[in-house]
Amino acid sequence: MRDTKALVESSLLVALSVVLFLASHFLPVVGVLLSLFCPVPLVILGLKVPLKNAFMGTFVAFVLVTLFMGVLGGVLFVFGFALMGVMLGFFGHRFDKVSEILFYGFLVSLFSKLILMALVKLITGVNPFAIDPKAIMEAFNEAEALFSGSSKAFFETMRMQVEAMSKVMVYILPAILIAASFLDCVISYLISQKVAGRFKITSLPKVPPFGEWRFPKSTLFAFFIAFVLSFFDHSGNNIGVLYMLALNLKVISIMIFMVQGMATVWYILSKMSKHKIKPWVGVVVVAAVMFIPVLSVAVIMLGFADILIDLRAKIGR
């Protein structure tokens, strides 16, 4: 009876993951939101059943998705969502610390995306790593045409930033891939933890409040190495391996400083407020930091200072 119940639960979780994946592709607007929930049933599957059974369920889901969307759709399902979801559940069952679960989940997410890009190139012949700056600027021009009544000064500033970024983006793809893998892992874990706890299906270790998030001081060392390497292997438009390494290290370090800075801001806000901060406040803070360059620089510097001298400990005292 217990085996039958486990089989029925596993089948339902597999079917739900397939339905969410298909809906995320065929529904125009809601699909973007549904795509965030695609790994959740597989995270719960990885928590509740042995890893071998979870992989068997993933294979069944792959076959079902392939029947509807072809081999490319099946590959996207497995390496875009399923593998990371199952392994997050497995790590959640095996480890007690959130940091360990997210670290190994991030490695699986990064590994999956690398395999996915290689398979996409093999199946379609299109290189996902090949970014055309002209295509990026054409997309920006189309976006500008949609908001033609908006401020011209704002779009001119944005054009300069997008143009500069499009020229460098091809060199910082590793950093972008690493950041996307980490973000994907964290979002999937947070949603899975909320869903599992809400419906009392199973439990995952709770993520610490955002105001307590910290990165190691070794980030400063990585940033210093990037600063030193940026003086080598670069002349004019010729960019060598060392300079590319410096660019990627610098981008990753700055992203970490920004997250640490926003965590510090969140900590200060929570100290100033007597009540729990509402989620919409976080959305406003993140949006302001992302779209106002002065605030972005200030938050990055704040994050750097917090890693260097532990500002939050001083504020707490």
Tab-separated table of C-alpha atoms in Angstrom:
chain	number	residue	atom	x	y	z
A	1	MET	CA	0.000	0.000	0.000
A	2	ARG	CA	2.823	2.382	0.860
A	3	ASP	CA	4.624	1.609	-2.435
A	4	THR	CA	1.409	2.239	-4.370
A	5	LYS	CA	0.894	5.579	-2.616
A	6	ALA	CA	4.497	6.625	-3.352
A	7	LEU	CA	4.067	5.632	-6.999
A	8	VAL	CA	0.868	7.667	-7.327
A	9	GLU	CA	2.498	10.724	-5.682
A	10	SER	CA	5.546	10.455	-7.952
A	11	SER	CA	3.347	10.138	-11.046
A	12	LEU	CA	1.353	13.221	-10.042
A	13	LEU	CA	4.516	15.252	-9.451
A	14	VAL	CA	5.962	14.194	-12.814
A	15	ALA	CA	2.692	15.021	-14.597
A	16	LEU	CA	2.497	18.414	-12.862
A	17	SER	CA	6.053	19.294	-13.911
A	18	VAL	CA	5.209	18.426	-17.550
A	19	VAL	CA	1.987	20.480	-17.476
A	20	LEU	CA	3.794	23.499	-15.981
A	21	PHE	CA	6.567	23.268	-18.585
A	22	LEU	CA	4.146	23.013	-21.504
A	23	ALA	CA	2.001	25.838	-20.126
A	24	SER	CA	5.064	28.066	-19.686
A	25	HIS	CA	5.763	27.720	-23.415
A	26	PHE	CA	2.259	27.935	-24.858
A	27	LEU	CA	0.718	30.618	-22.624
A	28	PRO	CA	1.970	34.077	-23.703
A	29	VAL	CA	2.094	36.164	-20.504
A	30	VAL	CA	1.362	33.775	-17.636
A	31	GLY	CA	3.987	31.411	-19.042
A	32	VAL	CA	6.824	33.575	-17.747
A	33	LEU	CA	5.487	33.237	-14.205
A	34	LEU	CA	4.763	29.512	-14.595
A	35	SER	CA	8.337	28.855	-15.745
A	36	LEU	CA	9.509	29.789	-12.234
A	37	PHE	CA	7.415	26.920	-10.828
A	38	CYS	CA	8.588	24.261	-13.322
A	39	PRO	CA	11.347	22.791	-11.087
A	40	VAL	CA	9.171	22.774	-7.923
A	41	PRO	CA	7.412	19.382	-8.409
A	42	LEU	CA	10.766	17.783	-9.218
A	43	VAL	CA	12.404	19.319	-6.137
A	44	ILE	CA	9.662	17.713	-4.034
A	45	LEU	CA	10.093	14.460	-5.990
A	46	GLY	CA	13.825	14.474	-5.202
A	47	LEU	CA	12.996	15.024	-1.532
A	48	LYS	CA	10.429	12.238	-1.211
A	49	VAL	CA	11.819	9.349	-3.281
A	50	PRO	CA	15.264	7.766	-3.818
A	51	LEU	CA	17.444	9.426	-6.456
A	52	LYS	CA	17.127	6.474	-8.832
A	53	ASN	CA	13.324	6.712	-8.806
A	54	ALA	CA	13.483	10.489	-9.248
A	55	PHE	CA	15.622	10.059	-12.368
A	56	MET	CA	13.166	7.460	-13.710
A	57	GLY	CA	10.369	9.975	-13.214
A	58	THR	CA	12.445	12.617	-15.005
A	59	PHE	CA	12.941	10.255	-17.946
A	60	VAL	CA	9.184	9.668	-18.179
A	61	ALA	CA	8.642	13.442	-18.128
A	62	PHE	CA	11.274	13.836	-20.864
A	63	VAL	CA	9.413	11.337	-23.076
A	64	LEU	CA	6.092	13.131	-22.536
A	65	VAL	CA	7.555	16.573	-23.304
A	66	THR	CA	9.310	15.173	-26.399
A	67	LEU	CA	5.988	13.845	-27.708
A	68	PHE	CA	4.507	17.355	-27.528
A	69	MET	CA	7.500	19.565	-28.359
A	70	GLY	CA	10.090	17.381	-30.056
A	71	VAL	CA	13.603	16.449	-28.980
A	72	LEU	CA	14.701	20.053	-28.470
A	73	GLY	CA	11.804	20.659	-26.073
A	74	GLY	CA	12.662	17.503	-24.145
A	75	VAL	CA	16.312	18.514	-23.883
A	76	LEU	CA	15.302	21.992	-22.693
A	77	PHE	CA	13.054	20.443	-20.044
A	78	VAL	CA	15.703	18.065	-18.682
A	79	PHE	CA	18.705	20.375	-18.637
A	80	GLY	CA	16.837	23.628	-18.136
A	81	PHE	CA	14.683	22.579	-15.175
A	82	ALA	CA	14.457	18.887	-14.325
A	83	LEU	CA	18.034	17.950	-13.455
A	84	MET	CA	18.524	20.951	-11.181
A	85	GLY	CA	15.114	20.384	-9.546
A	86	VAL	CA	15.711	16.718	-8.745
A	87	MET	CA	19.213	17.365	-7.420
A	88	LEU	CA	18.038	20.298	-5.278
A	89	GLY	CA	15.549	17.930	-3.672
A	90	PHE	CA	18.257	15.294	-3.205
A	91	PHE	CA	20.638	17.821	-1.611
A	92	GLY	CA	17.795	19.142	0.550
A	93	HIS	CA	17.271	15.619	1.874
A	94	ARG	CA	20.982	14.996	2.407
A	95	PHE	CA	22.297	18.282	3.831
A	96	ASP	CA	21.066	20.378	6.741
A	97	LYS	CA	22.722	23.691	5.829
A	98	VAL	CA	21.124	25.927	3.213
A	99	SER	CA	24.561	27.125	2.073
A	100	GLU	CA	25.589	23.560	1.168
A	101	ILE	CA	22.322	22.831	-0.651
A	102	LEU	CA	22.530	26.028	-2.692
A	103	PHE	CA	26.238	25.580	-3.449
A	104	TYR	CA	25.848	22.084	-4.876
A	105	GLY	CA	22.576	23.057	-6.526
A	106	PHE	CA	24.356	25.966	-8.206
A	107	LEU	CA	27.051	23.600	-9.546
A	108	VAL	CA	24.365	21.306	-10.991
A	109	SER	CA	22.539	24.297	-12.490
A	110	LEU	CA	25.740	25.564	-14.140
A	111	PHE	CA	26.653	22.085	-15.406
A	112	SER	CA	23.132	21.613	-16.819
A	113	LYS	CA	23.192	24.914	-18.680
A	114	LEU	CA	26.579	24.137	-20.238
A	115	ILE	CA	25.290	20.770	-21.468
A	116	LEU	CA	22.082	22.423	-22.688
A	117	MET	CA	24.021	24.946	-24.779
A	118	ALA	CA	26.206	22.210	-26.253
A	119	LEU	CA	23.148	20.106	-27.157
A	120	VAL	CA	21.319	23.101	-28.656
A	121	LYS	CA	24.321	23.752	-30.894
A	122	LEU	CA	24.438	20.065	-31.841
A	123	ILE	CA	20.713	19.848	-32.655
A	124	THR	CA	20.098	23.234	-34.291
A	125	GLY	CA	23.570	24.239	-35.459
A	126	VAL	CA	23.115	27.623	-33.732
A	127	ASN	CA	25.838	28.626	-31.277
A	128	PRO	CA	24.151	30.060	-28.125
A	129	PHE	CA	27.460	31.689	-27.166
A	130	ALA	CA	27.539	33.750	-30.367
A	131	ILE	CA	26.121	37.191	-29.525
A	132	ASP	CA	25.715	39.747	-32.302
A	133	PRO	CA	25.957	43.360	-31.013
A	134	LYS	CA	23.954	44.540	-34.043
A	135	ALA	CA	21.026	42.281	-33.087
A	136	ILE	CA	21.066	43.707	-29.546
A	137	MET	CA	20.963	47.281	-30.848
A	138	GLU	CA	18.148	46.402	-33.263
A	139	ALA	CA	16.127	45.007	-30.351
A	140	PHE	CA	16.809	48.197	-28.381
A	141	ASN	CA	15.651	50.346	-31.318
A	142	GLU	CA	12.399	48.376	-31.478
A	143	ALA	CA	11.877	48.868	-27.738
A	144	GLU	CA	12.588	52.586	-28.105
A	145	ALA	CA	10.007	52.835	-30.909
A	146	LEU	CA	7.342	51.321	-28.620
A	147	PHE	CA	7.952	54.054	-26.023
A	148	SER	CA	8.499	56.908	-28.451
A	149	GLY	CA	6.664	59.364	-26.210
A	150	SER	CA	9.045	58.851	-23.292
A	151	SER	CA	12.003	60.988	-22.315
A	152	LYS	CA	14.620	61.236	-25.072
A	153	ALA	CA	17.387	61.964	-22.580
A	154	PHE	CA	16.622	58.713	-20.735
A	155	PHE	CA	16.774	56.657	-23.931
A	156	GLU	CA	19.992	58.328	-25.031
A	157	THR	CA	21.609	57.362	-21.738
A	158	MET	CA	20.229	53.836	-22.046
A	159	ARG	CA	21.460	53.615	-25.652
A	160	MET	CA	25.011	54.441	-24.597
A	161	GLN	CA	24.905	51.836	-21.829
A	162	VAL	CA	23.387	49.126	-24.051
A	163	GLU	CA	25.856	49.863	-26.850
A	164	ALA	CA	28.807	49.625	-24.480
A	165	MET	CA	27.427	46.444	-22.907
A	166	SER	CA	26.748	44.788	-26.287
A	167	LYS	CA	30.423	45.136	-27.230
A	168	VAL	CA	31.634	43.551	-23.996
A	169	MET	CA	28.878	40.962	-23.536
A	170	VAL	CA	30.515	38.373	-25.761
A	171	TYR	CA	33.541	38.409	-23.428
A	172	ILE	CA	31.616	38.188	-20.146
A	173	LEU	CA	29.309	35.313	-21.094
A	174	PRO	CA	30.897	32.994	-18.478
A	175	ALA	CA	30.103	35.527	-15.739
A	176	ILE	CA	26.535	35.940	-17.018
A	177	LEU	CA	26.097	32.158	-17.122
A	178	ILE	CA	27.400	31.784	-13.564
A	179	ALA	CA	25.101	34.550	-12.288
A	180	ALA	CA	22.088	33.071	-14.120
A	181	SER	CA	22.801	29.605	-12.694
A	182	PHE	CA	23.026	30.948	-9.145
A	183	LEU	CA	19.859	33.043	-9.516
A	184	ASP	CA	17.971	30.122	-11.055
A	185	CYS	CA	19.016	27.847	-8.187
A	186	VAL	CA	18.082	30.347	-5.449
A	187	ILE	CA	14.672	31.195	-6.968
A	188	SER	CA	13.806	27.502	-7.459
A	189	TYR	CA	14.807	26.704	-3.880
A	190	LEU	CA	12.859	29.613	-2.358
A	191	ILE	CA	9.674	28.790	-4.283
A	192	SER	CA	10.002	25.070	-3.512
A	193	GLN	CA	10.488	25.774	0.182
A	194	LYS	CA	7.387	28.007	0.294
A	195	VAL	CA	5.220	25.540	-1.661
A	196	ALA	CA	6.358	22.497	0.333
A	197	GLY	CA	5.813	24.286	3.643
A	198	ARG	CA	2.477	25.786	2.608
A	199	PHE	CA	0.923	22.449	1.664
A	200	LYS	CA	2.800	20.536	4.399
A	201	ILE	CA	4.203	18.117	1.809
A	202	THR	CA	7.719	18.012	3.190
A	203	SER	CA	10.224	20.424	4.696
A	204	LEU	CA	13.326	22.176	3.396
A	205	PRO	CA	15.828	24.111	5.546
A	206	LYS	CA	14.797	27.756	5.751
A	207	VAL	CA	16.838	30.383	3.949
A	208	PRO	CA	18.157	33.065	6.342
A	209	PRO	CA	16.506	36.506	6.099
A	210	PHE	CA	17.923	38.583	3.234
A	211	GLY	CA	19.409	41.051	5.723
A	212	GLU	CA	21.696	38.273	6.999
A	213	TRP	CA	23.094	37.199	3.624
A	214	ARG	CA	26.898	37.431	3.519
A	215	PHE	CA	29.658	36.509	1.098
A	216	PRO	CA	33.205	35.518	2.131
A	217	LYS	CA	36.092	37.962	2.241
A	218	SER	CA	37.773	35.951	-0.540
A	219	THR	CA	35.524	37.951	-2.910
A	220	LEU	CA	37.786	40.934	-2.246
A	221	PHE	CA	40.789	38.814	-3.227
A	222	ALA	CA	39.083	37.840	-6.502
A	223	PHE	CA	38.340	41.492	-7.239
A	224	PHE	CA	41.982	42.426	-6.548
A	225	ILE	CA	43.194	39.686	-8.932
A	226	ALA	CA	40.783	40.970	-11.583
A	227	PHE	CA	42.114	44.501	-11.107
A	228	VAL	CA	45.730	43.318	-11.571
A	229	LEU	CA	44.979	41.060	-14.563
A	230	SER	CA	43.098	43.861	-16.333
A	231	PHE	CA	46.460	45.541	-17.051
A	232	PHE	CA	47.692	42.526	-19.041
A	233	ASP	CA	46.919	40.968	-22.390
A	234	HIS	CA	44.901	43.871	-23.781
A	235	SER	CA	45.819	46.240	-26.566
A	236	GLY	CA	43.205	48.120	-28.545
A	237	ASN	CA	40.477	45.740	-29.717
A	238	ASN	CA	42.662	42.676	-29.125
A	239	ILE	CA	41.551	40.951	-25.936
A	240	GLY	CA	43.524	38.009	-24.607
A	241	VAL	CA	42.677	35.203	-22.200
A	242	LEU	CA	44.005	37.003	-19.107
A	243	TYR	CA	41.982	40.119	-19.833
A	244	MET	CA	38.838	38.021	-20.418
A	245	LEU	CA	39.458	36.303	-17.089
A	246	ALA	CA	39.822	39.712	-15.447
A	247	LEU	CA	36.568	40.941	-16.997
A	248	ASN	CA	34.606	37.919	-15.786
A	249	LEU	CA	36.106	38.023	-12.291
A	250	LYS	CA	35.324	41.727	-12.083
A	251	VAL	CA	31.703	41.263	-13.216
A	252	ILE	CA	31.105	38.410	-10.741
A	253	SER	CA	32.727	40.384	-7.907
A	254	ILE	CA	30.619	43.467	-8.641
A	255	MET	CA	27.451	41.345	-8.702
A	256	ILE	CA	28.387	39.915	-5.302
A	257	PHE	CA	29.100	43.414	-3.946
A	258	MET	CA	25.685	44.540	-5.200
A	259	VAL	CA	23.851	41.648	-3.502
A	260	GLN	CA	25.813	42.226	-0.292
A	261	GLY	CA	25.053	45.949	-0.498
A	262	MET	CA	21.313	45.332	-0.957
A	263	ALA	CA	21.398	42.890	1.980
A	264	THR	CA	23.033	45.643	4.060
A	265	VAL	CA	20.341	48.128	3.012
A	266	TRP	CA	17.688	45.565	3.918
A	267	TYR	CA	19.339	45.042	7.312
A	268	ILE	CA	19.345	48.788	7.994
A	269	LEU	CA	15.684	49.102	6.947
A	270	SER	CA	14.720	46.210	9.217
A	271	LYS	CA	16.544	47.871	12.130
A	272	MET	CA	14.760	51.149	11.481
A	273	SER	CA	11.347	49.502	11.171
A	274	LYS	CA	9.555	47.953	14.141
A	275	HIS	CA	7.562	45.611	11.904
A	276	LYS	CA	8.513	43.023	9.304
A	277	ILE	CA	9.365	44.651	5.980
A	278	LYS	CA	6.764	44.039	3.287
A	279	PRO	CA	7.857	42.234	0.067
A	280	TRP	CA	6.882	45.210	-2.100
A	281	VAL	CA	9.515	47.307	-0.318
A	282	GLY	CA	12.166	44.868	-1.519
A	283	VAL	CA	10.828	45.080	-5.073
A	284	VAL	CA	11.031	48.883	-4.972
A	285	VAL	CA	14.583	48.802	-3.562
A	286	VAL	CA	15.804	46.316	-6.180
A	287	ALA	CA	14.136	48.239	-9.029
A	288	ALA	CA	15.646	51.527	-7.832
A	289	VAL	CA	19.117	49.993	-7.585
A	290	MET	CA	18.867	48.354	-11.023
A	291	PHE	CA	17.597	51.403	-12.918
A	292	ILE	CA	19.265	54.342	-11.151
A	293	PRO	CA	23.027	54.273	-11.884
A	294	VAL	CA	23.976	56.473	-8.890
A	295	LEU	CA	22.192	54.109	-6.504
A	296	SER	CA	23.809	51.086	-8.166
A	297	VAL	CA	27.281	52.488	-7.561
A	298	ALA	CA	26.413	53.441	-3.980
A	299	VAL	CA	25.053	49.950	-3.196
A	300	ILE	CA	28.114	48.274	-4.765
A	301	MET	CA	30.423	50.422	-2.624
A	302	LEU	CA	28.301	49.647	0.434
A	303	GLY	CA	28.577	45.924	-0.262
A	304	PHE	CA	32.358	46.226	-0.692
A	305	ALA	CA	32.629	48.055	2.633
A	306	ASP	CA	30.427	45.522	4.405
A	307	ILE	CA	32.603	42.615	3.254
A	308	LEU	CA	35.748	44.527	4.183
A	309	ILE	CA	34.866	45.830	7.670
A	310	ASP	CA	31.501	44.166	8.496
A	311	LEU	CA	29.307	47.269	8.668
A	312	ARG	CA	26.280	45.337	9.877
A	313	ALA	CA	28.099	44.130	12.975
A	314	LYS	CA	29.029	47.726	13.802
A	315	ILE	CA	25.453	48.900	13.186
A	316	GLY	CA	24.139	46.086	15.403
A	317	ARG	CA	26.420	47.134	18.250
